[in-house]
XYZ file of C-alpha atoms in Angstrom:
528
model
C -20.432 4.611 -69.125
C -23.439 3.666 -66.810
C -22.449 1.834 -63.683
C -25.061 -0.062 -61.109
C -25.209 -1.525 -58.267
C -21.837 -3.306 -56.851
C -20.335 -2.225 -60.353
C -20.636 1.543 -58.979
C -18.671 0.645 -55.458
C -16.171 -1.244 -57.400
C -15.866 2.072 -59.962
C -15.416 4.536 -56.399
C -13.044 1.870 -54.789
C -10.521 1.563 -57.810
C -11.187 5.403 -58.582
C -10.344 5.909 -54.379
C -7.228 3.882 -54.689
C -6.141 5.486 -57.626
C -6.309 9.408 -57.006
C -5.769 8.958 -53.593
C -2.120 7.441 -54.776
C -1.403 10.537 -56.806
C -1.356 12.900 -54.601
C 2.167 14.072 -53.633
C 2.856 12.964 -50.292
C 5.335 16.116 -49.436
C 2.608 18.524 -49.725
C 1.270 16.705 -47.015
C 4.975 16.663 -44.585
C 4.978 20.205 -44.946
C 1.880 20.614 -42.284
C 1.907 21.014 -38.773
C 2.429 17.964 -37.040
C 0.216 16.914 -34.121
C 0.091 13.482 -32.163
C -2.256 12.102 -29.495
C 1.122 11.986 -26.870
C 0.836 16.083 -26.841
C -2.989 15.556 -25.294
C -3.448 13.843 -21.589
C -4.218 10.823 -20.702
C -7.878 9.754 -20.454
C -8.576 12.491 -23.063
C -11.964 11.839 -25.178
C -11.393 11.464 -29.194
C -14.722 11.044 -30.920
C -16.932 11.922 -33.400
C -20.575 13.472 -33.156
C -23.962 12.524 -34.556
C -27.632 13.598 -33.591
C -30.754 11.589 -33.722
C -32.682 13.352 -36.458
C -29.924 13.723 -38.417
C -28.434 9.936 -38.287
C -31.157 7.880 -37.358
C -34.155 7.378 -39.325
C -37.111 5.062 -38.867
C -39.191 8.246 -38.278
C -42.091 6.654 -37.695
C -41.467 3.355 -36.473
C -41.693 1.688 -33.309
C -43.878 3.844 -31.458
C -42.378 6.871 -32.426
C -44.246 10.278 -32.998
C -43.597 12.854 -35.528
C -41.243 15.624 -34.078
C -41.038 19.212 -35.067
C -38.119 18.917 -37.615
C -40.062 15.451 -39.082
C -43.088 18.110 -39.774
C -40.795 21.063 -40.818
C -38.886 18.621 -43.334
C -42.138 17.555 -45.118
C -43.258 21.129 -45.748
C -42.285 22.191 -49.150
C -39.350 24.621 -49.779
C -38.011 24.401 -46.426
C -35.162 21.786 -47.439
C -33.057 22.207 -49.656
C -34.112 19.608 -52.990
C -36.955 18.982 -50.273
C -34.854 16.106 -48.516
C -35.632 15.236 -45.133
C -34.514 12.691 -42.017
C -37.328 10.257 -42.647
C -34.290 7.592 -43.915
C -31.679 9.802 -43.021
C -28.431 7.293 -42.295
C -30.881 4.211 -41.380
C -28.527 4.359 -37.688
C -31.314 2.741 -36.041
C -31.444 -0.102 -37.952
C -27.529 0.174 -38.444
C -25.992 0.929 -35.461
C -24.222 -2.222 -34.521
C -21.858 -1.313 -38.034
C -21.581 1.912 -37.317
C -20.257 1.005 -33.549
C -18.328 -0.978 -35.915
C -16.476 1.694 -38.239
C -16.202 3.811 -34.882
C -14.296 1.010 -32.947
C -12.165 0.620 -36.320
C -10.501 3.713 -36.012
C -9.803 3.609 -32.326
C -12.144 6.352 -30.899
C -13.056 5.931 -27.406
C -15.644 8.161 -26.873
C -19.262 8.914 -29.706
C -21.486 12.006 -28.598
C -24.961 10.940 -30.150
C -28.633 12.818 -28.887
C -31.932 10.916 -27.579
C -34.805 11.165 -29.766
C -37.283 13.005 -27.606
C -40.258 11.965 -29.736
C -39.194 8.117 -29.980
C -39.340 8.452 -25.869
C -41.891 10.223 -25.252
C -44.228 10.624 -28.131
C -47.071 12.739 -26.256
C -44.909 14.366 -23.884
C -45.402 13.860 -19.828
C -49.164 13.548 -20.845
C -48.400 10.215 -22.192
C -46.721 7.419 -22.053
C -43.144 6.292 -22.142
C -42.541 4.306 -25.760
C -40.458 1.126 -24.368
C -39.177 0.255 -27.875
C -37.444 3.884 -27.833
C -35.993 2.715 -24.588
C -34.794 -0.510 -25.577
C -33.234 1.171 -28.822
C -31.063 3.366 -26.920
C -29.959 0.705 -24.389
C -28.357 -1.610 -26.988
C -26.888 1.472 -28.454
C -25.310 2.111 -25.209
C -24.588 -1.564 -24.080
C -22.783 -2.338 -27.568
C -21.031 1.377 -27.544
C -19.672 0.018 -23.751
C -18.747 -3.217 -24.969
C -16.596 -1.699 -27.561
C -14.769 0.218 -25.089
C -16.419 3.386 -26.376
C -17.623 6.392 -23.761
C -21.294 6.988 -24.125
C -21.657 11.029 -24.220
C -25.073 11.856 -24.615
C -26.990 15.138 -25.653
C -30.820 15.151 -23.997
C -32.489 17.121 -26.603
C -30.388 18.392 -30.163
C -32.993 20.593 -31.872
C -35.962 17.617 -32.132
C -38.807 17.546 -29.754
C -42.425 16.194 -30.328
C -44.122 18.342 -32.469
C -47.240 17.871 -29.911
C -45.519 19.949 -27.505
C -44.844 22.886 -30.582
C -48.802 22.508 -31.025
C -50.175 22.287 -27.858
C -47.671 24.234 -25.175
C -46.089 26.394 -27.994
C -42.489 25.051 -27.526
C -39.881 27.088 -25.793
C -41.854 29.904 -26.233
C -43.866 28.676 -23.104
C -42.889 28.015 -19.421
C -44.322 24.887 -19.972
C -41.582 23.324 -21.623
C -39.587 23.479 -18.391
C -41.048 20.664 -16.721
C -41.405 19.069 -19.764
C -37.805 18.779 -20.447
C -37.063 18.067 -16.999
C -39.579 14.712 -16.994
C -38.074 13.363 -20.238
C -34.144 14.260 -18.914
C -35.343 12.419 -16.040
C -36.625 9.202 -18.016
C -33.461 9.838 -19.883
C -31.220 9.383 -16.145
C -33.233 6.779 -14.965
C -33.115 4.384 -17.651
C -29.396 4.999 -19.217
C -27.361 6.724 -16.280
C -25.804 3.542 -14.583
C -24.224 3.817 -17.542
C -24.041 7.020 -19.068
C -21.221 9.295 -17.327
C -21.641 12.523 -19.523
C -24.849 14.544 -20.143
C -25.515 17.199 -22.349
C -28.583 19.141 -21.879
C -29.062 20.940 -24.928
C -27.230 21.183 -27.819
C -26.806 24.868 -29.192
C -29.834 26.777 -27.577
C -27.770 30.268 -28.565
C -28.055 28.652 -32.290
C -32.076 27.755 -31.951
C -32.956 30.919 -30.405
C -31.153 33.128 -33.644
C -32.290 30.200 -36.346
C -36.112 29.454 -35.308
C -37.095 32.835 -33.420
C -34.808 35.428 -35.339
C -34.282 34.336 -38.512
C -37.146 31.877 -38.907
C -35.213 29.029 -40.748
C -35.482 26.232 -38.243
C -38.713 25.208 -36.750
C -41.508 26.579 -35.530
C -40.534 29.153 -38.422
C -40.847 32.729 -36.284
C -39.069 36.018 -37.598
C -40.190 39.627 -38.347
C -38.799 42.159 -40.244
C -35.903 42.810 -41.270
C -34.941 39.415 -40.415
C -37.371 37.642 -42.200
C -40.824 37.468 -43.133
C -42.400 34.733 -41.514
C -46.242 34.135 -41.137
C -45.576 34.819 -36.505
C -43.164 35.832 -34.769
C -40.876 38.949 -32.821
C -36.975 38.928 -34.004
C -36.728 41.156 -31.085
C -38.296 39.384 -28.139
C -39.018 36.258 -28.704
C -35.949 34.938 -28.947
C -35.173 36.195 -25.172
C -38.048 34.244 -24.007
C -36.782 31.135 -25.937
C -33.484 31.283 -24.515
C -34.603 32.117 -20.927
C -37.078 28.965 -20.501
C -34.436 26.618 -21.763
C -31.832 28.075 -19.373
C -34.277 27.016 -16.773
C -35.333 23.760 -18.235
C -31.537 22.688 -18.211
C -31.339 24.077 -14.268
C -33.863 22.243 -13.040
C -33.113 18.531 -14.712
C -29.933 19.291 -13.467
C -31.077 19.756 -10.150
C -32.831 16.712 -10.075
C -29.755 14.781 -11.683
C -27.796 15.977 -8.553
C -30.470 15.220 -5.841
C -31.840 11.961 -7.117
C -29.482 10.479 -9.673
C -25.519 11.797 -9.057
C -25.445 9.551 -5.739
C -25.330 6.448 -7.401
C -24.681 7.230 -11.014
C -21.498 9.846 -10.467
C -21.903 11.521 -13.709
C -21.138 14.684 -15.168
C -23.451 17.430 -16.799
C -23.015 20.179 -19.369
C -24.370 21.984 -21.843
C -23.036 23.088 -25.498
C -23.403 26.230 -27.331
C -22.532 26.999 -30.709
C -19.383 29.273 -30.558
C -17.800 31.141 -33.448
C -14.471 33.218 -32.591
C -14.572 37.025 -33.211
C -12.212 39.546 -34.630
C -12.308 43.173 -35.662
C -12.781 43.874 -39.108
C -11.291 47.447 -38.468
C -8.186 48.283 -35.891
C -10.389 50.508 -34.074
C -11.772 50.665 -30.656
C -15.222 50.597 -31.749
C -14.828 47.086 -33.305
C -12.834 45.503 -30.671
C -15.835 46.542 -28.013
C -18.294 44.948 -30.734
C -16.094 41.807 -30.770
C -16.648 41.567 -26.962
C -20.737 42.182 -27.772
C -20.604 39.398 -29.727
C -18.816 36.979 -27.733
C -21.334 37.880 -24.992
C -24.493 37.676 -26.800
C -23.898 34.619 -28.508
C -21.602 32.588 -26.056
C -21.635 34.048 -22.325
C -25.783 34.835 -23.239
C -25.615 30.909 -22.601
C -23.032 30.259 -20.427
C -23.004 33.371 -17.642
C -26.183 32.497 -16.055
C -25.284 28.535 -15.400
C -21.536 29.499 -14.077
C -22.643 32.778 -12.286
C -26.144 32.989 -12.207
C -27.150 35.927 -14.283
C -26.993 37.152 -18.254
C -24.329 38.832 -18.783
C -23.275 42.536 -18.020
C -22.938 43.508 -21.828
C -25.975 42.217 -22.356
C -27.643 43.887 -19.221
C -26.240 47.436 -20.428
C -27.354 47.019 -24.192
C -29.852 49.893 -24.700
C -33.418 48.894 -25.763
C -33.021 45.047 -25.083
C -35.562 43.700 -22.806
C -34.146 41.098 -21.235
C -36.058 38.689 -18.755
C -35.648 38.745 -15.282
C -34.586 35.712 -12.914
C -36.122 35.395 -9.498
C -33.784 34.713 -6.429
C -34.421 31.064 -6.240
C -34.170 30.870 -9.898
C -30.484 32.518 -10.011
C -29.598 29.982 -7.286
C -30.945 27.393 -9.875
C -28.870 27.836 -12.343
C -25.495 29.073 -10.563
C -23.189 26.542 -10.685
C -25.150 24.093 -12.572
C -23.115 23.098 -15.064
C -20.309 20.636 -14.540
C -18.370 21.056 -17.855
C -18.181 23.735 -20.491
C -19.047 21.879 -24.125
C -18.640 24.157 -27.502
C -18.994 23.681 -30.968
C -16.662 25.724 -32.886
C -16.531 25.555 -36.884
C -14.955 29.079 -37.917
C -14.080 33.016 -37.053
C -15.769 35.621 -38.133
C -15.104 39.406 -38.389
C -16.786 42.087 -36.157
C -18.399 45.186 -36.905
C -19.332 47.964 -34.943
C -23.043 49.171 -35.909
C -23.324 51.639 -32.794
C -21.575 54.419 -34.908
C -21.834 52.972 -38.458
C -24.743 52.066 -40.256
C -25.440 48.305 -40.876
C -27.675 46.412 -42.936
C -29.656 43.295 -42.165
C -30.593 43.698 -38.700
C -27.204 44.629 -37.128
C -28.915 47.643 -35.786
C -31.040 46.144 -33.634
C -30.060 45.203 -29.755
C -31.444 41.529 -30.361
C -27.725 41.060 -32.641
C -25.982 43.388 -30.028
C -25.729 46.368 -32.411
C -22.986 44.327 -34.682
C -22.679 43.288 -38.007
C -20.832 39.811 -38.888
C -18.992 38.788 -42.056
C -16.092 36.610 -43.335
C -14.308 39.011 -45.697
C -12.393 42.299 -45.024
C -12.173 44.587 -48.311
C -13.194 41.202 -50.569
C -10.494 39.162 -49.066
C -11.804 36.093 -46.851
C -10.757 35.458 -43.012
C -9.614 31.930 -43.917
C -9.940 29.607 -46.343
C -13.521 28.972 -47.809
C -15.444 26.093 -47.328
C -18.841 24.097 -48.100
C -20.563 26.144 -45.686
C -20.918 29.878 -46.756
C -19.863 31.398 -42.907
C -17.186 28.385 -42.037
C -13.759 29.286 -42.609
C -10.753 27.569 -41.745
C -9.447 29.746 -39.226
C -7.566 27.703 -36.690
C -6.100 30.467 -34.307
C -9.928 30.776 -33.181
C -10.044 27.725 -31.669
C -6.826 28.770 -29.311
C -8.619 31.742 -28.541
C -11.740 30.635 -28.269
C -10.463 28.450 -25.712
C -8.107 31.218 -23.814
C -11.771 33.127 -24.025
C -13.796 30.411 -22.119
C -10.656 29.768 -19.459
C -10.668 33.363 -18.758
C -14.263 34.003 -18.022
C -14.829 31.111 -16.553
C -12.284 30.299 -13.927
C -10.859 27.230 -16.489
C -14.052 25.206 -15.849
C -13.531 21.966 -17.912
C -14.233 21.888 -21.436
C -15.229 19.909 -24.451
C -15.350 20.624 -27.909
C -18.157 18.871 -29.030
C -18.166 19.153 -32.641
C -15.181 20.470 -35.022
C -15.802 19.930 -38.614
C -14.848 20.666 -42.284
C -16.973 20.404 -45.475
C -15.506 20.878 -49.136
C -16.298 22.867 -51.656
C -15.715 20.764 -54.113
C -17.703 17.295 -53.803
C -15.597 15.850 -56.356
C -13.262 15.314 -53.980
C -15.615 13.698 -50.980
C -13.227 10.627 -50.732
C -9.853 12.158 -51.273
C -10.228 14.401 -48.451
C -6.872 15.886 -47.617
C -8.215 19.011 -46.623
C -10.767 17.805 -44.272
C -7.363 16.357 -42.841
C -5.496 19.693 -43.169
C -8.325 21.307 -41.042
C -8.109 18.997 -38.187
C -4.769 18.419 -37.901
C -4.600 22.368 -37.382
C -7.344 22.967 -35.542
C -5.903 19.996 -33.468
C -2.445 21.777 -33.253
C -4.275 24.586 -31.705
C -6.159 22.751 -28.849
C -2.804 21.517 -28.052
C -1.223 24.786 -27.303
C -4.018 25.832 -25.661
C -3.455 22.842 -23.203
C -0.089 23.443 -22.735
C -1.027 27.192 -21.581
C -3.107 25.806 -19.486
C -6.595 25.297 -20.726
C -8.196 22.504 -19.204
C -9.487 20.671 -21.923
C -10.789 16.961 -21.788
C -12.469 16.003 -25.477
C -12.547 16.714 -28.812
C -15.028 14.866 -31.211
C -15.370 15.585 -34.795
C -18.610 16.156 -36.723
C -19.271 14.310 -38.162
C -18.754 10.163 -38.158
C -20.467 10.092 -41.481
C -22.353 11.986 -43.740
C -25.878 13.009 -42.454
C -28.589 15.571 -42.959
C -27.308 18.628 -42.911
C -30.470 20.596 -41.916
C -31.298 23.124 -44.228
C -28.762 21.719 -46.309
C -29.915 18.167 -46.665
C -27.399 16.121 -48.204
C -25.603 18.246 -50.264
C -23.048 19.493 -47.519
C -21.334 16.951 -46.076
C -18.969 16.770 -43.059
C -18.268 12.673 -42.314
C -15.468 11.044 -41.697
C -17.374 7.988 -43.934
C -19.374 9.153 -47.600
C -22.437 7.745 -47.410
C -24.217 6.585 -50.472
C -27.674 7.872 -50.658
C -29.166 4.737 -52.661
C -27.492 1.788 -50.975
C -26.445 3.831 -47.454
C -23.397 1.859 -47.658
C -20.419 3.971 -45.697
C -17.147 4.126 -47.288
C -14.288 5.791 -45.445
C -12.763 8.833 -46.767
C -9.016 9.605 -46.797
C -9.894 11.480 -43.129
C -10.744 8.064 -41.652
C -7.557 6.291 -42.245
C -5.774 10.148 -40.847
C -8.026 9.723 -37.961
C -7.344 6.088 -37.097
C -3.334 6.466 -37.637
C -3.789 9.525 -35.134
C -5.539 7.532 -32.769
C -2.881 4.535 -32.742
C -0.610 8.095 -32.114
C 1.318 6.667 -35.184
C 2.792 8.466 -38.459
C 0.459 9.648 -40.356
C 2.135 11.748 -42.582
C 3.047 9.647 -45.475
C 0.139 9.351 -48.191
C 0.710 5.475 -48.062
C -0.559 5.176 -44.511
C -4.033 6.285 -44.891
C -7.538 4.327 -45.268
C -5.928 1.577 -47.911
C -3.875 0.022 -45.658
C -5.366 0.923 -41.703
C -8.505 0.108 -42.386
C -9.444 -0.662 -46.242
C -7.701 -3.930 -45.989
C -10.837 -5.937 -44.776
C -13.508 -3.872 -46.108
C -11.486 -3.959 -50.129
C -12.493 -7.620 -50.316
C -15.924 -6.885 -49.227
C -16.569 -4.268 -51.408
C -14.887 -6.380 -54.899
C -17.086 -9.124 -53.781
C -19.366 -6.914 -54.848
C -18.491 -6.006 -57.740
């Protein structure tokens, strides 16, 4: 049977309606309950996007390529060779996607600034007003929804003039750079904007573009990868080190110029699996604390206490750089909130005394070997992402780890997702709704011990480009249809909105068909 056009949304609509109702609605009782009353008040819900990966319009008003829009187009690099040039249309878009997020009640949407679509040049240049004026009525609408603007500086895309011409974050150069376009950034949108986020997931760029080589500009050596440049072993200290600095010193000038009249806050996020022992041995549980310190306090030790961390220090044959005295007084304290991203939990192995393949004998990974199965058996249940398990007791400790070593600072998570295995099942998404609803459950007992945590936002609002991915993996709350773009809300949407409205949302019946489907059914069988 060939379907087009409106026939093909009226075909997923009755198909939606129909599965949806056949799924047994004590299956779904039997999990852990969780309402928004066991979270405090003024706590963020959202959902996260970023601006290659939503937005689009790659090349329109005023806009310059950036390094992923250059990285996308090379062949081979992207999986089915997809790329952001479309990606979700957002910035064409964005008034019904403000929309679907005021629909299901969130009051806060963390979204990223385009660096190239600000500044196309860099500082050499000038500032594009059209990028300006995009991101205003994204905020003014966002505002007049009732919706918290929280707002990530830079999330992976910068103009791929400065990869070119300064040679990115491997140069000191990009300091300052950062620092004038975080400025632009505070001047025009900070009357408004009350949470900043540097960087998004510098632990994650420094392993994925200067260790392994799979994100732009592309730099690995042996045995992590065999890129044309590049030193798995050094370069990704010097990557790390010069953002660290980048994000102390727009901070600084957030505080001296801005903070008097704006009041905001300012963070930074890192990417932060949870760690266990694959063995009940000593040696594993010392590699467990290796990893949570060269992946997560790597990041997050020198902004709360000024230097790298001790187990990173002590690590034999790493060279890490040195910060000068003023530059330790830089970054202490310059973070205002603690913001993670936390997907999964991983096992830990020690590769001090055992051998390990794939680079887990080198000092750059700590001397420790990572995997998601102990003797064939998985950590948690698999999902669309090969190293993402569902694994909710990380989050708890993730959390009790971040409270510990960092005198209970505050804390976001910034993105929590889930992406299926099975596409089939995009729309009827009960165990996207499993997964939050547990890893949920475990933020809340985390706040009742005492962690102070202030936001959760799930990744994503709708399906986007998954990086290397593309389209195939998908994390939304909304499918979106690649052809027509048209977002339809997945059983998780209708979970999410219930939860919201802190009503039942148990029972199979009160899902997307009758909180939210209600207005959009009769626009979709117009269609049809």
């Amino acid at each position: 049977m060939k379907f087009t056009g409106g026939g093909m949304l009226c075909f997923f609509w009755y198909s939606f309606v129909l599965v949806s109702s056949a799924f047994s609605a004590q299956s779904f009782k039997e999990n852990e309950e969780i309402q928004r009353s066991q979270f405090p008040d003024g706590f963020l819900f959202g959902a996260s996007t970023s601006s290659y990966q939503v937005e689009g319009a790659y090349l329109e008003d005023g806009k310059s390529l950036s390094n992923w829009d250059v990285f996308c187009h090379t062949p081979g690099t992207i999986e089915s060779n997809e790329n952001g040039d479309v990606a979700d249309d957002h910035y064409h878009r964005y008034l019904e996607d403000i929309e679907l997020m005021h629909s299901l009640g969130m009051n806060s949407y963390r979204f990223s600034i385009s660096w190239a679509r600000i500044l196309p040049d860099g500082m050499l240049g000038k500032t594009n007003p059209s990028g300006i004026t995009f991101y205003n009525k994204l905020i003014d609408h966002l505002l007049l929804k009732g919706i918290e603007p929280f707002v990530t500086v830079h999330h992976y895309d910068m103009p791929q003039v400065l990869e070119q011409r300064d040679g990115g974050w491997l140069s000191p150069l990009l300091r300052e750079e950062f620092a004038h376009f975080a400025s632009i950034c505070f001047k025009s949108f900070g009357d408004r904007v009350k949470y900043w986020i540097t960087f998004n997931e510098p632990n994650l760029v420094s392993e994925f573009a200067y260790i392994r080589g799979w994100y732009p500009p592309a730099h690995c050596s042996p045995p992590f990868g065999n890129c044309s440049s590049g030193n798995s072993d050094t370069e990704p200290l010097i990557a790390m080190h010069n953002i660290l600095l980048a994000h102390a010193m727009a901070v600084d000038t957030y505080r001296r110029v801005f903070w008097p009249k704006q009041h905001g806050f300012i963070g930074i996020v890192a990417n932060a699996h949870m760690y266990e022992p694959l063995r009940d041995d000593e040696r594993d549980r010392h590699a467990v604390d290796r990893a949570l310190a060269f992946n997560v306090a790597w990041m997050f030790d020198p902004l709360v206490h000024g230097d790298y961390p001790s187990e990173m220090r002590e690590c034999p044959g790493l060279e890490l750089p040195r910060f000068s005295h003023n530059e330790k007084q830089l970054l202490r304290g310059s973070i205002d909130f603690i913001g993670f991203n936390h997907y999964s939990t991983l096992y830990v192995k020690d590769c001090i005394h055992s051998a390990c393949p794939l680079g887990g004998d080198h000092a750059i990974r700590g001397f420790l070997n990572t995997t998601g199965y102990r003797d064939g058996v998985p950590i948690g249940e698999p999902t669309g992402m090969p190293r993402f398990f569902v694994v909710p007791r990380g989050m708890e400790k993730m959390l009790d780890y971040l409270k510990q070593r960092y005198n209970n600072k505050p804390m976001f998570i910034t993105e929590n997702g889930y992406s299926s295995p099975t596409p089939q099942t995009e729309l009827q998404d009960w165990n996207r709704i499993k997964f939050h609803k547990a890893y949920m459950a475990s933020v809340a007992r985390a706040i009742r011990n005492g962690a102070d945590v202030r936001g959760y936002f799930i990744w994503s609002l709708m399906d986007n480009f998954e990086w290397l991915s593309g389209y195939t993996t998908r994390f939304g709350l909304y499918y979106v249809d690649r052809k027509t773009l048209h977002r339809t809300p997945k059983l998780s949407a209708g979970w999410f909105a219930s939860f919201l409205r802190n009503s039942s949302h148990n029972d199979a019946k009160d899902s997307v068909i009758e909180r939210i489907e209600m207005k959009l059914e009769k626009k979709i069988c117009r269609e049809c």
